[in-house]
Short mmCIF file of C-alpha atoms in Angstrom, two decimals:
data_model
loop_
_atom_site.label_atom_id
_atom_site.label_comp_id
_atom_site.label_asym_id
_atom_site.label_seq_id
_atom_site.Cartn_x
_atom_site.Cartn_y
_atom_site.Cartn_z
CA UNK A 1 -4.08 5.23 18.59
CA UNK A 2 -5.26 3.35 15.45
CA UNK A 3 -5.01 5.96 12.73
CA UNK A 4 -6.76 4.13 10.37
CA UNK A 5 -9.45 1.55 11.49
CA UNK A 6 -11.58 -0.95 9.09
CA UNK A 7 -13.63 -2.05 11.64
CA UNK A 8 -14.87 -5.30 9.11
CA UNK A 9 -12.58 -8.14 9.15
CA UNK A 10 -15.13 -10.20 6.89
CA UNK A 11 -17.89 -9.08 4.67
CA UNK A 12 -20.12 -10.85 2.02
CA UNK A 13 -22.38 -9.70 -1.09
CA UNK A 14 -24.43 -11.22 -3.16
CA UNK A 15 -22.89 -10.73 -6.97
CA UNK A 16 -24.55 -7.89 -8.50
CA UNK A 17 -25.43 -6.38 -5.47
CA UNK A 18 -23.99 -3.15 -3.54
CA UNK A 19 -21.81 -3.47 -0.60
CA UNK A 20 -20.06 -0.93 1.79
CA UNK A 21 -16.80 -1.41 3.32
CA UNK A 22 -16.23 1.22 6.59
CA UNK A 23 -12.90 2.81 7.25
CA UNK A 24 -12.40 5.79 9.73
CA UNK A 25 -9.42 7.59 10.19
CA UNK A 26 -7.92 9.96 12.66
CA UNK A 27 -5.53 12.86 12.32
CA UNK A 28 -5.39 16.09 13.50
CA UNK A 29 -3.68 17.91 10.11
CA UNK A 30 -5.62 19.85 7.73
CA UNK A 31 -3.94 18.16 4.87
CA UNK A 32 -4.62 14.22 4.04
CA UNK A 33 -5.41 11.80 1.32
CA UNK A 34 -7.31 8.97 1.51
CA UNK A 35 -7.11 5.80 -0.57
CA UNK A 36 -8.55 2.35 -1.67
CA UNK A 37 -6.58 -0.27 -2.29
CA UNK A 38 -7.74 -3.91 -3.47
CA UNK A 39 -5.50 -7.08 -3.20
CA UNK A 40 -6.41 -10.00 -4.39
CA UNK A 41 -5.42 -13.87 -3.71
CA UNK A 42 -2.29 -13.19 -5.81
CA UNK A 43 -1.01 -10.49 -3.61
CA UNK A 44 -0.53 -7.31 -5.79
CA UNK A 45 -1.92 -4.42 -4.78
CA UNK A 46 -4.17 -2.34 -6.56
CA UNK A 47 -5.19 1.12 -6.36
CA UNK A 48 -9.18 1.93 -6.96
CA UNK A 49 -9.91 5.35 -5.68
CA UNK A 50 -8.68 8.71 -3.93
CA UNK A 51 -10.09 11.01 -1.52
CA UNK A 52 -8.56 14.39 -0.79
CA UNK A 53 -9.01 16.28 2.71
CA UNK A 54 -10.15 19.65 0.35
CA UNK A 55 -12.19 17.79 -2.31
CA UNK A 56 -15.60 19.30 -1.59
CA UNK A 57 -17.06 16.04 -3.78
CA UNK A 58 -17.18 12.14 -2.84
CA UNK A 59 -14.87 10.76 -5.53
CA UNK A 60 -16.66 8.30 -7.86
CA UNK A 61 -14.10 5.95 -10.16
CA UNK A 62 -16.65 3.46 -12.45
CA UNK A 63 -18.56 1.09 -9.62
CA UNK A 64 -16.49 2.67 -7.13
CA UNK A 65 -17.39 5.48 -4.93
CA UNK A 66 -15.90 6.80 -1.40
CA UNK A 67 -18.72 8.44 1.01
CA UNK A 68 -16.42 10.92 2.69
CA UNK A 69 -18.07 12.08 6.16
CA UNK A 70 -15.49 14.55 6.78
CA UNK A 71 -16.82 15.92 10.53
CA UNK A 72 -16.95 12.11 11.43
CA UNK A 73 -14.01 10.97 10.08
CA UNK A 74 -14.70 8.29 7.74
CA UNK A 75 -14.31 7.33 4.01
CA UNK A 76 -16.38 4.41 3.26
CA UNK A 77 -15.77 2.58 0.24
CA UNK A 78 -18.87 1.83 -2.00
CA UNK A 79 -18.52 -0.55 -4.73
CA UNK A 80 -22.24 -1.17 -6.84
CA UNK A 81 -23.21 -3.63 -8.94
CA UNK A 82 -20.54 -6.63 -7.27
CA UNK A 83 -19.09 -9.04 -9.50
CA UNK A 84 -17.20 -12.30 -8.59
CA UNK A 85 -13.94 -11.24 -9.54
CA UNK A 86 -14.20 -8.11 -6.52
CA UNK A 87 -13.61 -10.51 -4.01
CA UNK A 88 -10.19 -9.67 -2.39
CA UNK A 89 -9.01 -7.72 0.33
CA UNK A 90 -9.67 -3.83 0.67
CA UNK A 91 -7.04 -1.30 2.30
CA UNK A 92 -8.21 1.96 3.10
CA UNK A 93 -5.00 4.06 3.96
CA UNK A 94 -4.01 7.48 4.44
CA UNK A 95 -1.54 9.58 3.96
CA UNK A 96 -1.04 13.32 6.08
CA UNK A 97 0.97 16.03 6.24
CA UNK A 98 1.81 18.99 3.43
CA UNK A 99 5.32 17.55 3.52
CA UNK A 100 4.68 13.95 3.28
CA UNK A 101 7.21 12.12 0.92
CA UNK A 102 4.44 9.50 0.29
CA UNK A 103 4.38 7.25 3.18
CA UNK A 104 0.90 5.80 3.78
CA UNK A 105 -0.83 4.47 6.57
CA UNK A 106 -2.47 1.37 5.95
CA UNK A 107 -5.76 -0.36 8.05
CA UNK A 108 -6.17 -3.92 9.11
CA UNK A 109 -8.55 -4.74 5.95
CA UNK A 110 -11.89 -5.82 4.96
CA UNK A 111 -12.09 -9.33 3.14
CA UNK A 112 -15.16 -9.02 0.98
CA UNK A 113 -16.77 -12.27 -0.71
CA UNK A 114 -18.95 -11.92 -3.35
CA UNK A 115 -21.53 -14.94 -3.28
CA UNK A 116 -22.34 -16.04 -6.78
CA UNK B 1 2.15 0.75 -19.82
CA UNK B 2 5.83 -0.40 -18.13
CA UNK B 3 5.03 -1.07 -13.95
CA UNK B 4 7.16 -1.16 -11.31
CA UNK B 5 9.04 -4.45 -11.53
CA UNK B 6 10.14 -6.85 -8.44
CA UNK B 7 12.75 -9.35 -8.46
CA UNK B 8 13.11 -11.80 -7.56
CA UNK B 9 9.09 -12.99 -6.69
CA UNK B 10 9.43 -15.27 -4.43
CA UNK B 11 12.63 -16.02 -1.98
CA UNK B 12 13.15 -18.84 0.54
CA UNK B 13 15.88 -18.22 3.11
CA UNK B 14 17.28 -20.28 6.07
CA UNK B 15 17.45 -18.35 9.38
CA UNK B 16 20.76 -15.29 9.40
CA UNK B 17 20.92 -15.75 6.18
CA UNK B 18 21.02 -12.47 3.59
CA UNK B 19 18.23 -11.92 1.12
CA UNK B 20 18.30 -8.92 -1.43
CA UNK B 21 15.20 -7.26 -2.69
CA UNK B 22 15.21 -4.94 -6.11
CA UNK B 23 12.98 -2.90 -7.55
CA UNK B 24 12.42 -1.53 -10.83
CA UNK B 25 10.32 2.02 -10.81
CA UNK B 26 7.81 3.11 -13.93
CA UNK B 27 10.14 4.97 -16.37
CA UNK B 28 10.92 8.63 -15.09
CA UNK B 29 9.23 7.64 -12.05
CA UNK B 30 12.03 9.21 -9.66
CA UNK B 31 10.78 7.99 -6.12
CA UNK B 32 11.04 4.00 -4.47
CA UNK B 33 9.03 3.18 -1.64
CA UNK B 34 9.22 0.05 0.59
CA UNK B 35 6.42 -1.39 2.29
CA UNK B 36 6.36 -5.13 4.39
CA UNK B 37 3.34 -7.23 4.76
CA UNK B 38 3.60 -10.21 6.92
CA UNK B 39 1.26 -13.08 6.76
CA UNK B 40 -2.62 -11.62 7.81
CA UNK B 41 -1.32 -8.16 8.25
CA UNK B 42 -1.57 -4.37 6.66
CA UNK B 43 1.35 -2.92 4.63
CA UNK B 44 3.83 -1.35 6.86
CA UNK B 45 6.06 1.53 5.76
CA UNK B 46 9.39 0.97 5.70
CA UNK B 47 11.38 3.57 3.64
CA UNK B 48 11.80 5.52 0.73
CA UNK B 49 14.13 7.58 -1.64
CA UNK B 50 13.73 10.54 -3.54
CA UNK B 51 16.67 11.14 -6.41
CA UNK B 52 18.77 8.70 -4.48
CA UNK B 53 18.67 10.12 -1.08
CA UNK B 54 16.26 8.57 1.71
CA UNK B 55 12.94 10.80 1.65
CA UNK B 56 11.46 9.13 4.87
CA UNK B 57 12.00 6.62 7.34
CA UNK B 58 9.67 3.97 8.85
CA UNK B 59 9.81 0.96 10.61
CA UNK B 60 12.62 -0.75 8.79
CA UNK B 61 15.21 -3.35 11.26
CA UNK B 62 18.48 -1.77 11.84
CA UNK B 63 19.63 -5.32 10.10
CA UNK B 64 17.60 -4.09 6.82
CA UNK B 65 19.41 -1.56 4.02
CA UNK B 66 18.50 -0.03 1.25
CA UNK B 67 19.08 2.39 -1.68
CA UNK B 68 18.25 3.78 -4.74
CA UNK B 69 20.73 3.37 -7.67
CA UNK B 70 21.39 6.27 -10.17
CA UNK B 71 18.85 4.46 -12.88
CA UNK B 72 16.91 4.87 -10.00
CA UNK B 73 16.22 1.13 -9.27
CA UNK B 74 16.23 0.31 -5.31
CA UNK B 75 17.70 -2.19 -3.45
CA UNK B 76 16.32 -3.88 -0.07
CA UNK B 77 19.25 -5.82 1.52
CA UNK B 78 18.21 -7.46 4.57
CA UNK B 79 20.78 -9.60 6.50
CA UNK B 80 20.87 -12.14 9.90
CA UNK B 81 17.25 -12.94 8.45
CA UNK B 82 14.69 -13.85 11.02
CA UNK B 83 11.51 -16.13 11.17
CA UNK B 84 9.46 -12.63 11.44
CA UNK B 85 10.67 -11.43 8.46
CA UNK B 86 8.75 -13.78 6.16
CA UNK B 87 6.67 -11.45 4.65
CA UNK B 88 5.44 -9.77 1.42
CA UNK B 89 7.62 -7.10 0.47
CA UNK B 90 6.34 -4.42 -1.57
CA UNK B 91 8.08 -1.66 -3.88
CA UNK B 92 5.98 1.31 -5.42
CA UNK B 93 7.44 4.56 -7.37
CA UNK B 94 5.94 7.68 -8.17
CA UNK B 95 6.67 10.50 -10.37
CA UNK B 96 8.71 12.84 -7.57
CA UNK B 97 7.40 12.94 -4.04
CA UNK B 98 3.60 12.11 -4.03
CA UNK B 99 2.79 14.06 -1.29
CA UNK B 100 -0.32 13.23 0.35
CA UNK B 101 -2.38 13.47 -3.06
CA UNK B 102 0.06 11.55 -5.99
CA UNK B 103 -0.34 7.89 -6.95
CA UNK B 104 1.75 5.13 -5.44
CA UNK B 105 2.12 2.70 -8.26
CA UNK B 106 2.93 -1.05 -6.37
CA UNK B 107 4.78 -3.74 -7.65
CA UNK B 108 3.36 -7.68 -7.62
CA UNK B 109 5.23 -8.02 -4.47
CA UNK B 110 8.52 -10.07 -3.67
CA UNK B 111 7.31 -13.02 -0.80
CA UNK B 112 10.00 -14.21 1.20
CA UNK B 113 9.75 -17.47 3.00
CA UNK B 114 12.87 -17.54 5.86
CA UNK B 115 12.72 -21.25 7.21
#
């Protein structure tokens, strides 16, 4: 089973407007992180924002913001107020376990274009 | 602030041919992880070290090797190279294990092109 699924291959905004970007995960431990990632064209990879399984708040980082739904399983990535220069690819991945060295879980990815 | 350096950035192989990745980690950053990306596709894990030793194990080809050095710099060596292995490779480091909460800091990425 998919453990982490971004069920938007494509999505466009209009530039200064909000957009959402879905990702819902599944694991059965108590213990996770959850985390944005944006790439752009030029391939690095850039980390926006992080989600843990016992943060009782959505985490907020400048425009970004994650809507964490923990009964349903999903961390949705909000970014307001869209600018040209967000258009890239978004990673939502996870990471589980108490004892995890690190490794993290990647989805498929959400292409976002931001229409000037 | 000092990232996590890749060399070379971009590689072009021919077919069984040998290719070898390295990675520089953020200063005191003590832990070297190595993802793959092919063409279109999500970052897949495929092993780190933690002060030298191998922390974890993913899905890295038997005909892939790597290791972390004692300035804690990694190595990917990957030999008998195949078409599939085109890919972007990806190094990150953290400040000992990250655990399920720390910060993976990524490198720009080495791309290699196997023709």
């Amino acid at each position: 089973a998919q453990k982490i699924t971004q069920t938007q291959p494509g999505m466009f905004v209009q530039e200064k407007e909000a957009v959402t970007l879905d990702c819902t995960y599944d694991t059965s431990d108590p213990s996770y992180g959850l985390f944005w990632y944006k790439q752009p064209s030029s391939g690095e990879m850039i980390f926006l924002i992080y989600q843990g399984s016992y943060d009782q708040q959505n985490a907020t980082e400048g425009r970004y913001s994650l809507n964490f739904q923990k009964a349903r399983k999903s961390a949705n990535l909000v970014i307001s107020a869209s600018q040209l220069g967000d258009s890239a690819m978004y990673f939502c991945a996870m990471r589980e376990g108490a004892n995890n060295a690190g490794k993290s879980t990647f989805g498929d990815g959400t292409t976002l274009t931001v229409k000037p | 602030a000092a990232g996590v350096i890749q060399s070379p950035r971009h590689l072009i192989k021919e077919k069984r041919e040998t290719a070898t990745l390295k990675c520089y980690p953020i200063p005191r950053h003590d832990t070297v992880y190595w993802y793959q990306q092919g063409p279109g596709q999500d970052p897949q894990f495929l092993i780190s070290f933690y002060e030298k030793m191998q922390s974890d194990k993913g899905s890295i080809p038997d005909r892939f090797s790597a290791q972390q050095f004692s300035d804690y710099h990694s190595e990917l060596n990957m030999s008998s190279l195949e078409l599939g292995d085109s890919a972007l490779y990806f190094c990150a480091s953290s400040q000992g294990l990250a655990g399920y909460t720390g910060e993976l800091f990524f490198g720009e990425g080495s791309r290699l092109t196997v023709l």
